[in-house]
């Protein structure tokens, strides 16, 4: 009897030991089904957008981050009643994993607010959607704030997506940017208030941003002139509010109506800046309604990447280019200032570039190159010019077997390297394989 009892006791102890060992390998934080992309990484605090919120006085449920740290944010709000707030002075790494939230149209609040003095890195996992209320940004990044966006899988990766949307505006007010400046009501605008933009850096992920009326997809709102946008990697699409209807005078990336950013830098990634109404696709906003203003488009630098800049439509945009300055009604009456410096990149546009120069102050022109023998679009590893200089090829891919380079007027492309194959000029702006098996 005692022997049988001892056997039972040993079995019970064995079961308990096995259970303990199994539990040791189960994460302490259990993630609901709605956060399906990741498990919570070690060292991150999990925050559920569905429940861990407080009221902010606007009848909005607010997820507030007020301490430095690493945060894992997940969940969906279906009631259009929530936002994320990162307080000034906070440095935070925030994983967004299938977050879906929006602010109802009647409330003037951004979907995500990064206060001045905050430094935030968003790591994208899954599909994320953030939408602001009226006259507000999708994600607000004011002067003094820094927002860096990348993929959870690392810089230059395109996994993980973020869609940031701003709504329209009240009558003659300004809408907010998809990512960047908040907007203004007509009362705020007529009383002299102006919104600002901080520093926006995109290193990876797939980002789509749409601005409100007179506000950029990524950048400023009406008459704002601060801030910077840097794109180093990822897949970035920026559009204005209802392009083609003549309502919004903003750039896709850059300034809102009558505004600009201090700087725009593109070193890599795939960038699409869409159709505008009199503004540049990348650069300054439309100046048609801003009397006596200087038409400034800031400093634009492109060293790599695949870039498509669509730009203005219609006939109200005298002097507008796809990259550079926005248009004005009376071109002669406006002072235009800014710069476009290009040393690399595959840059496609049908609407021109404002006075492009390289880092040697040489004037440039767009050259359309056709690469023969390609079965599909491929990554370019080197572009050598006839003056012995290399043209920047970081993140450059052929587009329909073509490369659009912006090079000095008296310089030609001498050779192109794709993989291990060198392509040489054969006439009519065409290049053919010199070695390898592509002919």
Short mmCIF file of C-alpha atoms in Angstrom, two decimals:
data_model
loop_
_atom_site.label_atom_id
_atom_site.label_comp_id
_atom_site.label_asym_id
_atom_site.label_seq_id
_atom_site.Cartn_x
_atom_site.Cartn_y
_atom_site.Cartn_z
CA UNK A 1 0.00 0.00 0.00
CA UNK A 2 2.84 2.37 0.92
CA UNK A 3 4.67 1.48 -2.30
CA UNK A 4 1.57 2.32 -4.36
CA UNK A 5 1.15 5.62 -2.45
CA UNK A 6 4.79 6.55 -3.11
CA UNK A 7 4.32 5.86 -6.84
CA UNK A 8 1.27 8.13 -6.96
CA UNK A 9 3.17 10.85 -5.10
CA UNK A 10 6.10 10.61 -7.54
CA UNK A 11 3.73 10.86 -10.50
CA UNK A 12 2.08 13.97 -9.05
CA UNK A 13 5.49 15.56 -8.40
CA UNK A 14 6.57 14.70 -11.95
CA UNK A 15 3.44 16.32 -13.39
CA UNK A 16 3.98 19.46 -11.31
CA UNK A 17 7.63 19.62 -12.41
CA UNK A 18 6.73 19.25 -16.09
CA UNK A 19 4.02 21.91 -15.77
CA UNK A 20 6.52 24.28 -14.11
CA UNK A 21 9.07 23.75 -16.87
CA UNK A 22 6.48 24.37 -19.59
CA UNK A 23 5.23 27.57 -17.93
CA UNK A 24 8.79 28.87 -17.75
CA UNK A 25 8.82 29.09 -21.55
CA UNK A 26 5.46 30.86 -21.87
CA UNK A 27 5.70 34.72 -22.07
CA UNK A 28 4.52 36.52 -18.97
CA UNK A 29 2.33 38.79 -21.13
CA UNK A 30 -0.41 37.09 -23.09
CA UNK A 31 -1.26 38.86 -26.36
CA UNK A 32 -4.89 38.73 -27.52
CA UNK A 33 -5.86 37.42 -30.95
CA UNK A 34 -6.23 41.02 -32.26
CA UNK A 35 -2.45 41.48 -31.94
CA UNK A 36 -1.71 38.59 -34.22
CA UNK A 37 1.54 39.62 -35.88
CA UNK A 38 4.00 39.42 -32.97
CA UNK A 39 4.51 38.14 -29.50
CA UNK A 40 5.52 40.87 -27.05
CA UNK A 41 9.30 41.27 -27.33
CA UNK A 42 11.40 41.08 -24.20
CA UNK A 43 11.77 44.49 -22.56
CA UNK A 44 8.58 45.96 -24.04
CA UNK A 45 5.46 47.02 -22.12
CA UNK A 46 2.22 45.88 -23.80
CA UNK A 47 -0.55 48.49 -24.16
CA UNK A 48 -3.98 47.67 -25.55
CA UNK A 49 -5.63 50.46 -27.54
CA UNK A 50 -8.97 48.80 -26.81
CA UNK A 51 -8.90 49.18 -23.06
CA UNK A 52 -5.98 50.94 -21.36
CA UNK A 53 -7.19 54.49 -22.00
CA UNK A 54 -8.27 57.60 -20.11
CA UNK A 55 -10.60 60.45 -21.10
CA UNK A 56 -8.80 63.61 -22.23
CA UNK A 57 -11.60 66.18 -21.95
CA UNK A 58 -12.53 65.89 -25.65
CA UNK A 59 -14.52 62.72 -24.98
CA UNK A 60 -11.61 60.84 -26.53
CA UNK A 61 -10.12 57.72 -25.03
CA UNK A 62 -6.39 58.49 -24.84
CA UNK A 63 -3.46 56.14 -24.60
CA UNK A 64 -0.83 58.32 -22.90
CA UNK A 65 2.89 57.53 -22.89
CA UNK A 66 4.57 59.79 -20.34
CA UNK A 67 7.74 57.87 -19.47
CA UNK A 68 10.82 56.84 -21.43
CA UNK A 69 10.72 53.22 -22.51
CA UNK A 70 9.82 50.52 -25.02
CA UNK A 71 6.12 49.99 -25.74
CA UNK A 72 4.14 47.42 -27.69
CA UNK A 73 0.80 48.92 -28.81
CA UNK A 74 -1.94 46.82 -30.38
CA UNK A 75 -5.70 46.67 -30.88
CA UNK A 76 -8.60 48.31 -32.72
CA UNK A 77 -11.06 51.07 -31.74
CA UNK A 78 -14.19 50.90 -33.86
CA UNK A 79 -15.91 53.95 -32.33
CA UNK A 80 -13.70 56.76 -33.76
CA UNK A 81 -13.05 57.95 -30.23
CA UNK A 82 -9.34 57.33 -29.49
CA UNK A 83 -5.88 58.78 -29.88
CA UNK A 84 -2.29 58.13 -28.76
CA UNK A 85 -0.42 60.87 -26.89
CA UNK A 86 3.35 60.91 -26.32
CA UNK A 87 4.25 63.62 -23.82
CA UNK A 88 7.02 66.15 -24.34
CA UNK A 89 10.47 65.09 -23.14
CA UNK A 90 9.75 61.38 -23.61
CA UNK A 91 12.05 59.13 -25.63
CA UNK A 92 10.16 56.01 -26.68
CA UNK A 93 10.39 53.04 -29.04
CA UNK A 94 6.82 52.06 -29.94
CA UNK A 95 5.90 48.91 -31.85
CA UNK A 96 2.58 49.36 -33.65
CA UNK A 97 1.05 45.97 -34.34
CA UNK A 98 -2.27 46.02 -36.22
CA UNK A 99 -3.35 49.26 -34.54
CA UNK A 100 -6.52 50.82 -35.98
CA UNK A 101 -7.84 54.05 -34.49
CA UNK A 102 -9.42 57.31 -35.60
CA UNK A 103 -10.83 60.53 -34.20
CA UNK A 104 -14.37 61.50 -35.17
CA UNK A 105 -14.66 64.35 -37.62
CA UNK A 106 -16.12 66.90 -35.19
CA UNK A 107 -13.13 66.77 -32.83
CA UNK A 108 -9.99 68.84 -33.53
CA UNK A 109 -7.41 66.31 -32.38
CA UNK A 110 -4.76 64.28 -34.20
CA UNK A 111 -4.94 60.49 -34.16
CA UNK A 112 -1.44 60.40 -32.67
CA UNK A 113 0.16 63.40 -30.98
CA UNK A 114 3.91 63.61 -30.45
CA UNK A 115 4.46 66.66 -28.29
CA UNK A 116 7.36 69.06 -28.75
CA UNK A 117 10.47 67.69 -27.04
CA UNK A 118 9.50 64.04 -27.59
CA UNK A 119 11.67 61.64 -29.61
CA UNK A 120 9.67 58.66 -30.90
CA UNK A 121 10.60 55.68 -33.06
CA UNK A 122 7.67 53.74 -34.53
CA UNK A 123 8.44 50.11 -35.40
CA UNK A 124 5.79 48.81 -37.80
CA UNK A 125 4.38 45.29 -37.62
CA UNK A 126 1.18 44.20 -39.32
CA UNK A 127 -1.20 46.76 -40.84
CA UNK A 128 -1.75 50.02 -38.93
CA UNK A 129 -4.24 52.84 -39.56
CA UNK A 130 -4.33 56.22 -37.77
CA UNK A 131 -6.76 59.01 -38.69
CA UNK A 132 -7.11 62.46 -37.14
CA UNK A 133 -10.15 64.67 -36.65
CA UNK A 134 -11.09 67.91 -38.38
CA UNK A 135 -8.28 70.44 -38.96
CA UNK A 136 -5.81 67.97 -37.44
CA UNK A 137 -2.99 65.71 -38.56
CA UNK A 138 -3.16 61.96 -38.77
CA UNK A 139 0.09 61.97 -36.77
CA UNK A 140 1.08 65.36 -35.35
CA UNK A 141 4.83 66.14 -35.27
CA UNK A 142 5.31 69.79 -34.22
CA UNK A 143 8.52 71.83 -34.06
CA UNK A 144 10.84 70.34 -31.43
CA UNK A 145 9.53 66.78 -31.89
CA UNK A 146 11.27 63.97 -33.78
CA UNK A 147 9.47 61.00 -35.32
CA UNK A 148 11.38 58.09 -36.86
CA UNK A 149 9.44 55.36 -38.69
CA UNK A 150 10.82 51.98 -39.70
CA UNK A 151 9.90 48.32 -40.06
CA UNK A 152 10.02 46.07 -37.01
CA UNK A 153 12.16 43.79 -39.21
CA UNK A 154 14.77 46.52 -39.64
CA UNK A 155 15.69 49.60 -41.65
CA UNK A 156 15.14 49.44 -45.43
CA UNK A 157 12.65 46.58 -45.00
CA UNK A 158 9.14 47.25 -46.32
CA UNK A 159 7.31 44.85 -43.99
CA UNK A 160 4.85 46.46 -41.60
CA UNK A 161 2.58 49.23 -42.88
CA UNK A 162 1.20 52.54 -41.64
CA UNK A 163 -1.62 54.56 -43.20
CA UNK A 164 -1.90 58.08 -41.73
CA UNK A 165 -4.88 60.16 -42.83
CA UNK A 166 -6.00 63.72 -42.13
CA UNK A 167 -9.56 64.87 -42.71
CA UNK A 168 -10.58 68.11 -44.46
CA UNK A 169 -11.05 71.49 -42.78
CA UNK A 170 -13.77 73.87 -41.68
CA UNK A 171 -14.60 76.23 -44.56
CA UNK A 172 -11.51 78.46 -44.97
CA UNK A 173 -9.42 76.78 -42.30
CA UNK A 174 -6.41 74.57 -43.00
CA UNK A 175 -6.42 70.79 -42.78
CA UNK A 176 -3.64 68.86 -41.09
CA UNK A 177 -0.91 66.81 -42.73
CA UNK A 178 -1.12 63.04 -42.89
CA UNK A 179 2.17 63.07 -40.96
CA UNK A 180 3.45 66.45 -39.79
CA UNK A 181 1.70 69.72 -38.96
CA UNK A 182 -1.71 70.08 -37.38
CA UNK A 183 -4.31 72.19 -39.16
CA UNK A 184 -6.10 75.40 -38.19
CA UNK A 185 -9.72 76.45 -37.91
CA UNK A 186 -10.79 79.61 -39.72
CA UNK A 187 -10.78 81.43 -36.36
CA UNK A 188 -7.22 80.33 -35.59
CA UNK A 189 -6.04 81.17 -39.09
CA UNK A 190 -7.54 84.68 -39.23
CA UNK A 191 -6.15 85.45 -35.78
CA UNK A 192 -2.59 84.81 -36.92
CA UNK A 193 -1.90 81.36 -35.51
CA UNK A 194 0.46 79.20 -37.55
CA UNK A 195 1.31 75.53 -37.04
CA UNK A 196 4.79 73.99 -37.23
CA UNK A 197 6.55 70.79 -38.30
CA UNK A 198 9.36 68.97 -36.47
CA UNK A 199 11.71 66.30 -37.82
CA UNK A 200 10.27 63.29 -39.67
CA UNK A 201 12.59 60.42 -40.61
CA UNK A 202 11.51 57.33 -42.56
CA UNK A 203 13.96 54.41 -42.61
CA UNK A 204 11.68 51.49 -43.49
CA UNK A 205 8.20 50.07 -43.61
CA UNK A 206 5.38 50.79 -46.06
CA UNK A 207 3.90 54.22 -45.39
CA UNK A 208 0.90 55.88 -46.99
CA UNK A 209 0.02 59.43 -45.92
CA UNK A 210 -2.78 61.74 -47.08
CA UNK A 211 -3.14 65.35 -46.00
CA UNK A 212 -6.26 67.40 -45.36
CA UNK A 213 -7.24 70.53 -47.34
CA UNK A 214 -4.14 72.70 -48.04
CA UNK A 215 -1.88 70.32 -46.07
CA UNK A 216 0.79 67.94 -47.30
CA UNK A 217 0.64 64.17 -47.17
CA UNK A 218 3.94 64.38 -45.28
CA UNK A 219 5.02 67.83 -44.10
CA UNK A 220 3.30 71.12 -43.42
CA UNK A 221 -0.08 72.81 -43.46
CA UNK A 222 -1.04 76.23 -44.81
CA UNK A 223 1.73 78.86 -44.40
CA UNK A 224 3.92 76.71 -42.14
CA UNK A 225 7.64 77.00 -42.91
CA UNK A 226 9.50 74.81 -40.39
CA UNK A 227 10.63 71.22 -40.19
CA UNK A 228 12.36 68.52 -42.18
CA UNK A 229 11.53 65.21 -43.88
CA UNK A 230 14.22 62.59 -44.48
CA UNK A 231 13.53 59.34 -46.36
CA UNK A 232 16.31 56.74 -46.16
CA UNK A 233 14.37 53.59 -46.99
CA UNK A 234 11.01 51.86 -47.14
CA UNK A 235 8.09 52.30 -49.50
CA UNK A 236 6.53 55.77 -49.14
CA UNK A 237 3.38 57.11 -50.82
CA UNK A 238 2.18 60.67 -50.16
CA UNK A 239 -0.94 62.35 -51.54
CA UNK A 240 -2.95 65.50 -50.98
CA UNK A 241 -6.68 65.81 -50.24
CA UNK A 242 -8.77 64.90 -53.31
CA UNK A 243 -6.16 65.67 -56.00
CA UNK A 244 -7.62 67.04 -59.20
CA UNK A 245 -10.58 68.90 -57.66
CA UNK A 246 -8.66 72.17 -57.24
CA UNK A 247 -9.36 72.47 -53.49
CA UNK A 248 -5.99 71.73 -51.86
CA UNK A 249 -2.89 73.82 -52.59
CA UNK A 250 -0.35 71.61 -50.80
CA UNK A 251 2.63 69.58 -51.93
CA UNK A 252 2.46 65.81 -51.52
CA UNK A 253 5.75 65.93 -49.58
CA UNK A 254 6.72 69.38 -48.36
CA UNK A 255 4.76 72.56 -47.73
CA UNK A 256 1.08 73.28 -47.39
CA UNK A 257 -0.63 76.16 -49.18
CA UNK A 258 1.85 79.06 -49.25
CA UNK A 259 4.37 77.07 -47.19
CA UNK A 260 7.43 74.87 -47.32
CA UNK A 261 9.72 72.75 -45.21
CA UNK A 262 13.23 73.81 -44.26
CA UNK A 263 14.63 70.64 -45.84
CA UNK A 264 13.65 67.46 -47.69
CA UNK A 265 16.27 64.72 -48.06
CA UNK A 266 15.87 61.43 -49.95
CA UNK A 267 18.76 58.93 -49.81
CA UNK A 268 16.93 55.68 -50.57
CA UNK A 269 13.64 53.80 -50.64
CA UNK A 270 10.78 53.93 -53.11
CA UNK A 271 8.92 57.24 -53.04
CA UNK A 272 5.69 58.20 -54.81
CA UNK A 273 4.57 61.84 -54.49
CA UNK A 274 1.19 62.23 -56.16
CA UNK A 275 -0.80 64.74 -58.17
CA UNK A 276 -1.22 68.28 -56.81
CA UNK A 277 -3.23 71.39 -57.62
CA UNK A 278 -0.59 74.01 -58.40
CA UNK A 279 2.00 72.89 -55.84
CA UNK A 280 5.13 70.84 -56.31
CA UNK A 281 4.88 67.11 -55.70
CA UNK A 282 8.04 67.39 -53.57
CA UNK A 283 8.79 70.91 -52.36
CA UNK A 284 6.76 74.10 -51.98
CA UNK A 285 3.03 74.64 -51.79
CA UNK A 286 0.93 76.74 -54.16
CA UNK A 287 1.28 80.50 -53.59
CA UNK A 288 -1.71 81.68 -55.60
CA UNK A 289 -3.67 82.93 -52.59
CA UNK A 290 -0.82 84.26 -50.44
CA UNK A 291 -0.29 87.91 -51.44
CA UNK A 292 3.18 89.38 -51.11
CA UNK A 293 4.78 86.18 -49.82
CA UNK A 294 8.17 84.82 -50.79
CA UNK A 295 7.70 81.60 -52.72
CA UNK A 296 10.22 79.49 -50.81
CA UNK A 297 10.54 75.74 -51.37
CA UNK A 298 13.37 75.04 -48.91
CA UNK A 299 16.40 72.85 -49.50
CA UNK A 300 15.81 69.56 -51.36
CA UNK A 301 18.57 66.93 -51.57
CA UNK A 302 18.32 63.61 -53.43
CA UNK A 303 21.20 61.11 -53.41
CA UNK A 304 19.43 57.81 -54.11
CA UNK A 305 16.16 55.90 -54.20
CA UNK A 306 13.41 55.32 -56.76
CA UNK A 307 11.30 58.47 -56.95
CA UNK A 308 8.13 59.25 -58.87
CA UNK A 309 6.98 62.87 -58.58
CA UNK A 310 3.70 63.62 -60.37
CA UNK A 311 3.03 67.24 -59.39
CA UNK A 312 0.65 69.91 -60.54
CA UNK A 313 -2.36 69.77 -62.81
CA UNK A 314 -4.44 72.53 -64.37
CA UNK A 315 -3.38 75.95 -65.60
CA UNK A 316 -3.39 78.00 -62.38
CA UNK A 317 0.17 77.05 -61.45
CA UNK A 318 2.58 79.38 -63.23
CA UNK A 319 6.11 78.19 -62.65
CA UNK A 320 5.28 75.07 -60.63
CA UNK A 321 7.63 72.11 -60.95
CA UNK A 322 7.19 68.52 -59.78
CA UNK A 323 10.28 68.84 -57.57
CA UNK A 324 11.03 72.30 -56.21
CA UNK A 325 8.85 75.39 -56.33
CA UNK A 326 5.09 75.63 -56.20
CA UNK A 327 3.11 77.79 -58.62
CA UNK A 328 1.80 81.36 -58.32
CA UNK A 329 -0.79 83.42 -60.17
CA UNK A 330 1.66 86.19 -61.02
CA UNK A 331 5.08 84.63 -61.51
CA UNK A 332 6.86 87.96 -61.86
CA UNK A 333 5.44 89.34 -58.60
CA UNK A 334 6.88 86.62 -56.37
CA UNK A 335 10.39 86.12 -55.03
CA UNK A 336 11.33 82.47 -55.40
CA UNK A 337 14.03 80.89 -53.22
CA UNK A 338 15.22 77.38 -52.47
CA UNK A 339 17.56 74.75 -53.87
CA UNK A 340 17.46 71.28 -55.42
CA UNK A 341 20.70 69.27 -55.17
CA UNK A 342 20.78 65.85 -56.88
CA UNK A 343 23.70 63.40 -56.92
CA UNK A 344 21.80 60.13 -57.38
CA UNK A 345 18.48 58.36 -57.65
CA UNK A 346 16.09 57.12 -60.32
CA UNK A 347 13.83 60.17 -60.65
CA UNK A 348 10.75 60.06 -62.87
CA UNK A 349 8.68 63.19 -63.43
CA UNK A 350 6.85 64.77 -66.34
CA UNK A 351 6.60 68.19 -64.73
CA UNK A 352 10.19 69.24 -64.28
CA UNK A 353 12.68 70.04 -61.53
CA UNK A 354 13.49 73.57 -60.34
CA UNK A 355 17.07 74.52 -61.33
CA UNK A 356 18.68 71.23 -60.26
CA UNK A 357 22.39 71.24 -59.45
CA UNK A 358 24.84 68.69 -58.09
CA UNK A 359 27.17 69.16 -55.13
CA UNK A 360 29.65 70.90 -57.45
CA UNK A 361 27.05 73.54 -58.42
CA UNK A 362 26.85 72.17 -61.95
CA UNK A 363 23.51 72.55 -63.74
CA UNK A 364 21.72 69.27 -64.40
CA UNK A 365 19.24 67.78 -66.82
CA UNK A 366 17.10 64.62 -66.79
CA UNK A 367 18.40 61.76 -68.93
CA UNK A 368 16.14 58.81 -69.84
CA UNK A 369 18.12 55.56 -70.21
CA UNK A 370 16.80 52.28 -71.62
CA UNK A 371 18.45 49.03 -70.50
CA UNK A 372 18.09 46.28 -73.09
CA UNK A 373 17.78 42.57 -72.34
CA UNK A 374 16.15 42.72 -68.90
CA UNK A 375 13.44 40.16 -68.17
CA UNK A 376 12.18 42.21 -65.23
CA UNK A 377 13.06 45.34 -63.29
CA UNK A 378 16.25 44.82 -61.31
CA UNK A 379 18.42 46.60 -58.76
CA UNK A 380 21.19 48.81 -60.11
CA UNK A 381 24.51 48.54 -58.27
CA UNK A 382 26.61 51.17 -60.05
CA UNK A 383 26.24 54.04 -62.53
CA UNK A 384 29.47 55.49 -63.93
CA UNK A 385 29.49 58.86 -65.70
CA UNK A 386 31.74 59.99 -68.55
CA UNK A 387 33.57 62.45 -66.27
CA UNK A 388 34.70 59.57 -64.03
CA UNK A 389 32.21 60.31 -61.27
CA UNK A 390 29.76 57.76 -59.87
CA UNK A 391 26.08 58.66 -59.84
CA UNK A 392 24.32 57.59 -56.62
CA UNK A 393 22.65 54.20 -57.06
CA UNK A 394 21.53 53.37 -53.51
CA UNK A 395 18.11 51.68 -53.66
CA UNK A 396 17.90 52.36 -57.42
CA UNK A 397 15.88 49.91 -59.52
CA UNK A 398 14.96 50.04 -63.17
CA UNK A 399 11.39 51.17 -63.91
CA UNK A 400 10.00 49.40 -66.99
CA UNK A 401 13.64 48.74 -67.95
CA UNK A 402 14.43 52.46 -67.69
CA UNK A 403 16.54 54.64 -65.40
CA UNK A 404 15.95 58.37 -65.15
CA UNK A 405 19.18 60.03 -64.05
CA UNK A 406 19.75 63.74 -63.39
CA UNK A 407 23.28 64.57 -64.52
CA UNK A 408 25.38 67.55 -65.69
CA UNK A 409 24.53 68.98 -69.11
CA UNK A 410 27.91 68.08 -70.64
CA UNK A 411 28.17 64.59 -69.08
CA UNK A 412 26.83 61.23 -70.29
CA UNK A 413 26.32 57.86 -68.64
CA UNK A 414 29.24 55.61 -69.55
CA UNK A 415 28.22 52.30 -67.97
CA UNK A 416 25.64 50.68 -65.71
CA UNK A 417 26.17 47.64 -63.49
CA UNK A 418 23.20 45.41 -62.65
CA UNK A 419 24.17 42.42 -60.55
CA UNK A 420 27.43 41.22 -62.09
CA UNK A 421 26.57 42.42 -65.59
CA UNK A 422 27.97 45.65 -67.06
CA UNK A 423 25.83 47.49 -69.62
CA UNK A 424 27.46 49.88 -72.12
CA UNK A 425 26.04 52.67 -74.27
CA UNK A 426 25.11 51.58 -77.83
CA UNK A 427 23.29 54.71 -79.05
CA UNK A 428 19.84 56.33 -78.78
CA UNK A 429 20.17 56.46 -74.95
CA UNK A 430 20.15 52.64 -74.89
CA UNK A 431 22.50 50.29 -73.04
CA UNK A 432 23.29 46.66 -73.79
CA UNK A 433 25.04 43.96 -71.76
CA UNK A 434 28.79 43.89 -72.23
CA UNK A 435 29.38 40.62 -70.38
CA UNK A 436 27.25 37.88 -68.85
CA UNK A 437 24.41 36.16 -70.68
CA UNK A 438 22.03 39.10 -71.17
CA UNK A 439 21.95 40.35 -74.76
#
